[in-house]
Short mmCIF file of C-alpha atoms in Angstrom, two decimals:
data_model
loop_
_atom_site.label_atom_id
_atom_site.label_comp_id
_atom_site.label_asym_id
_atom_site.label_seq_id
_atom_site.Cartn_x
_atom_site.Cartn_y
_atom_site.Cartn_z
CA ALA A 1 9.11 -167.13 133.34
CA LEU A 2 6.17 -164.73 133.14
CA LEU A 3 4.28 -167.10 130.86
CA LYS A 4 5.09 -170.24 132.86
CA HIS A 5 4.13 -168.81 136.31
CA TRP A 6 7.08 -170.46 138.04
CA ARG A 7 6.88 -169.63 141.72
CA GLY A 8 10.00 -168.19 143.25
CA LEU A 9 11.89 -167.76 139.98
CA ARG A 10 11.68 -163.96 140.03
CA THR A 11 12.84 -163.88 143.66
CA ILE A 12 15.79 -166.17 142.91
CA ALA A 13 16.66 -164.06 139.85
CA PHE A 14 16.43 -160.85 141.88
CA LEU A 15 18.53 -162.10 144.78
CA GLY A 16 21.04 -163.83 142.49
CA SER A 17 21.48 -160.75 140.30
CA HIS A 18 22.13 -158.50 143.28
CA LEU A 19 24.36 -161.02 144.99
CA LEU A 20 26.52 -161.34 141.87
CA PHE A 21 26.61 -157.55 141.46
CA TRP A 22 27.68 -156.86 145.05
CA LEU A 23 30.31 -159.61 144.96
CA TRP A 24 31.71 -158.04 141.78
CA TYR A 25 31.43 -154.54 143.29
CA ASP A 26 33.39 -155.52 146.39
CA GLU A 27 36.37 -156.74 144.39
CA HIS A 28 36.38 -154.82 141.11
CA TYR A 29 34.61 -151.47 141.43
CA HIS A 30 36.43 -148.18 140.97
CA HIS A 31 35.04 -144.75 140.25
CA GLU A 32 35.71 -144.93 136.50
CA LYS A 33 33.06 -147.67 136.25
CA LEU A 34 30.33 -145.52 137.85
CA ALA A 35 28.33 -145.00 134.64
CA ALA A 36 28.31 -148.71 133.79
CA VAL A 37 27.33 -149.63 137.35
CA LEU A 38 24.46 -147.11 137.34
CA ILE A 39 23.23 -148.44 133.99
CA PHE A 40 23.35 -151.99 135.33
CA GLN A 41 21.45 -151.05 138.49
CA LEU A 42 18.85 -149.15 136.44
CA ALA A 43 18.47 -152.14 134.10
CA LEU A 44 17.90 -154.51 137.04
CA PHE A 45 15.35 -152.17 138.58
CA LEU A 46 13.47 -151.71 135.30
CA ILE A 47 13.52 -155.42 134.46
CA PHE A 48 11.75 -156.36 137.67
CA LEU A 49 9.32 -153.43 137.66
CA THR A 50 8.49 -153.86 133.97
CA ALA A 51 8.09 -157.63 134.35
CA HIS A 52 5.51 -157.03 137.04
CA LEU A 53 3.64 -154.33 135.13
CA VAL A 54 3.63 -156.21 131.81
CA GLY A 55 2.65 -159.44 133.53
CA ARG A 56 -0.22 -157.69 135.27
CA LEU A 57 -1.41 -155.90 132.12
CA LEU A 58 -1.19 -158.97 129.86
CA ARG A 59 -2.69 -161.49 132.25
CA ARG A 60 -5.31 -159.15 133.76
CA LEU A 61 -5.43 -161.24 136.92
CA ASN A 62 -6.63 -159.70 140.14
CA SER A 63 -4.81 -162.17 142.38
CA THR A 64 -1.57 -160.99 143.88
CA THR A 65 0.99 -163.36 145.37
CA LEU A 66 3.26 -162.71 148.29
CA GLU A 67 6.18 -162.81 145.85
CA ASP A 68 4.58 -160.00 143.80
CA ILE A 69 4.22 -157.81 146.89
CA TRP A 70 7.70 -158.66 148.15
CA LEU A 71 9.32 -157.72 144.85
CA LEU A 72 7.21 -154.54 144.55
CA VAL A 73 8.53 -153.43 147.93
CA ILE A 74 12.13 -154.64 147.85
CA ASN A 75 13.06 -153.76 144.25
CA PRO A 76 12.73 -149.94 144.52
CA PHE A 77 14.44 -149.75 147.88
CA VAL A 78 17.39 -151.91 146.84
CA PHE A 79 17.75 -149.76 143.71
CA PHE A 80 17.45 -146.52 145.68
CA THR A 81 19.92 -147.67 148.33
CA SER A 82 22.42 -148.81 145.70
CA VAL A 83 22.25 -145.58 143.71
CA TYR A 84 22.30 -143.50 146.90
CA HIS A 85 25.44 -145.34 148.02
CA LEU A 86 27.10 -144.72 144.64
CA LEU A 87 26.08 -141.09 144.07
CA ASN A 88 25.64 -139.53 147.52
CA PRO A 89 29.29 -138.57 148.06
CA SER A 90 29.41 -136.50 144.87
CA TYR A 91 25.75 -135.58 144.28
CA HIS A 92 24.09 -135.30 147.70
CA ASP A 93 22.07 -132.25 146.63
CA TRP A 94 20.24 -134.40 144.06
CA MET A 95 19.38 -137.36 146.29
CA GLY A 96 16.09 -135.85 147.48
CA VAL A 97 15.09 -135.23 143.87
CA PHE A 98 15.98 -138.85 143.12
CA ALA A 99 13.66 -140.01 145.92
CA ILE A 100 10.83 -137.88 144.49
CA VAL A 101 11.44 -139.35 141.01
CA MET A 102 11.14 -142.84 142.54
CA ALA A 103 7.87 -141.77 144.19
CA LEU A 104 6.57 -140.51 140.85
CA ILE A 105 7.50 -143.78 139.11
CA TYR A 106 5.53 -145.81 141.65
CA ALA A 107 2.60 -143.40 141.67
CA ALA A 108 2.51 -143.65 137.86
CA ALA A 109 2.62 -147.46 138.05
CA ALA A 110 -0.29 -147.44 140.50
CA LYS A 111 -2.26 -145.10 138.25
CA LEU A 112 -1.51 -147.18 135.14
CA LEU A 113 -2.74 -150.36 136.79
CA LEU A 114 -5.73 -148.65 138.42
CA ASP A 115 -6.79 -147.15 135.09
CA ARG A 116 -6.65 -150.59 133.48
CA ALA A 117 -8.55 -152.13 136.43
CA THR A 118 -5.97 -154.92 136.63
CA ILE A 119 -4.83 -154.37 140.19
CA SER A 120 -5.78 -155.85 143.53
CA ARG A 121 -6.38 -153.70 146.59
CA VAL A 122 -3.22 -154.99 148.30
CA GLU A 123 -1.15 -154.28 145.21
CA SER A 124 -2.49 -150.75 144.80
CA LEU A 125 -1.89 -149.98 148.48
CA THR A 126 1.63 -151.38 148.16
CA LEU A 127 2.46 -149.20 145.14
CA ILE A 128 0.98 -146.11 146.80
CA GLY A 129 2.75 -146.96 150.06
CA VAL A 130 6.10 -147.21 148.25
CA ALA A 131 5.47 -143.84 146.58
CA LEU A 132 4.57 -142.20 149.91
CA THR A 133 7.61 -143.74 151.58
CA PHE A 134 9.89 -142.19 148.96
CA VAL A 135 8.26 -138.79 149.50
CA THR A 136 8.82 -139.20 153.24
CA ILE A 137 12.45 -140.23 152.68
CA ALA A 138 13.08 -137.27 150.36
CA VAL A 139 12.27 -134.75 153.09
CA PRO A 140 15.20 -135.39 155.47
CA ILE A 141 17.57 -136.04 152.57
CA GLN A 142 16.87 -132.70 150.93
CA LEU A 143 15.88 -130.39 153.79
CA HIS A 144 17.50 -129.35 157.04
CA SER A 145 16.41 -128.67 160.64
CA ASN A 146 12.96 -127.05 160.99
CA TRP A 147 12.11 -127.51 157.31
CA ILE A 148 11.96 -131.28 157.83
CA THR A 149 9.24 -130.88 160.46
CA ILE A 150 7.32 -128.42 158.31
CA ALA A 151 7.47 -130.65 155.21
CA TRP A 152 6.39 -133.76 157.16
CA SER A 153 3.52 -131.79 158.70
CA ILE A 154 2.33 -130.72 155.25
CA GLU A 155 2.63 -134.31 154.00
CA ALA A 156 0.68 -135.59 157.01
CA LEU A 157 -2.08 -133.00 156.43
CA ALA A 158 -2.32 -133.97 152.76
CA MET A 159 -2.54 -137.64 153.69
CA LEU A 160 -5.16 -136.90 156.36
CA TRP A 161 -7.24 -134.99 153.83
CA ALA A 162 -6.93 -137.83 151.31
CA GLY A 163 -7.89 -140.32 154.03
CA ILE A 164 -10.98 -138.32 154.91
CA GLU A 165 -11.97 -137.89 151.26
CA THR A 166 -11.52 -141.58 150.44
CA ARG A 167 -12.84 -142.75 153.82
CA SER A 168 -9.64 -144.71 154.36
CA GLY A 169 -8.90 -145.40 158.00
CA ARG A 170 -5.44 -146.71 157.18
CA LEU A 171 -4.49 -143.53 155.37
CA ARG A 172 -5.72 -141.41 158.29
CA THR A 173 -3.74 -143.58 160.70
CA SER A 174 -0.63 -143.30 158.51
CA SER A 175 -0.98 -139.53 158.45
CA CYS A 176 -1.07 -139.49 162.24
CA LEU A 177 2.12 -141.59 162.36
CA ILE A 178 3.91 -139.09 160.11
#
């Protein structure tokens, strides 16, 4: 599919895979299958992220389709939500760490593609936006009461500084929203 450039195939594969999983989950899941379910969810996540990264690195195209952006945004959040749903009851204390790990994965993907100069501006902003969203999500998951406000204030200051340094109006605006 990566070599043929078939439009919509990755989206159909993504939606179909998750639809089949959740239909199976609704009827057949029990706690003893947790490890297998987590491995399956991780495999789905990695397949779609790796397909994008490998496709971008091998083709070295600077054009990004709407499907690319959609899958870059939806894939990590579906994975995070699925794993959060499965693990939160037993491992809530680790869910904030999980969100930070997701942020690091997407920051590393952005850096990898930026270093290879094979990324469009929209794609790089999408990857960085996903990483920042996971950092923002990690704060209320991991912290309580006043610490949430303090952590978001520190994040907003760091984003404001980065926006000033890079002369990015969007980053400065995002920092003000946080």
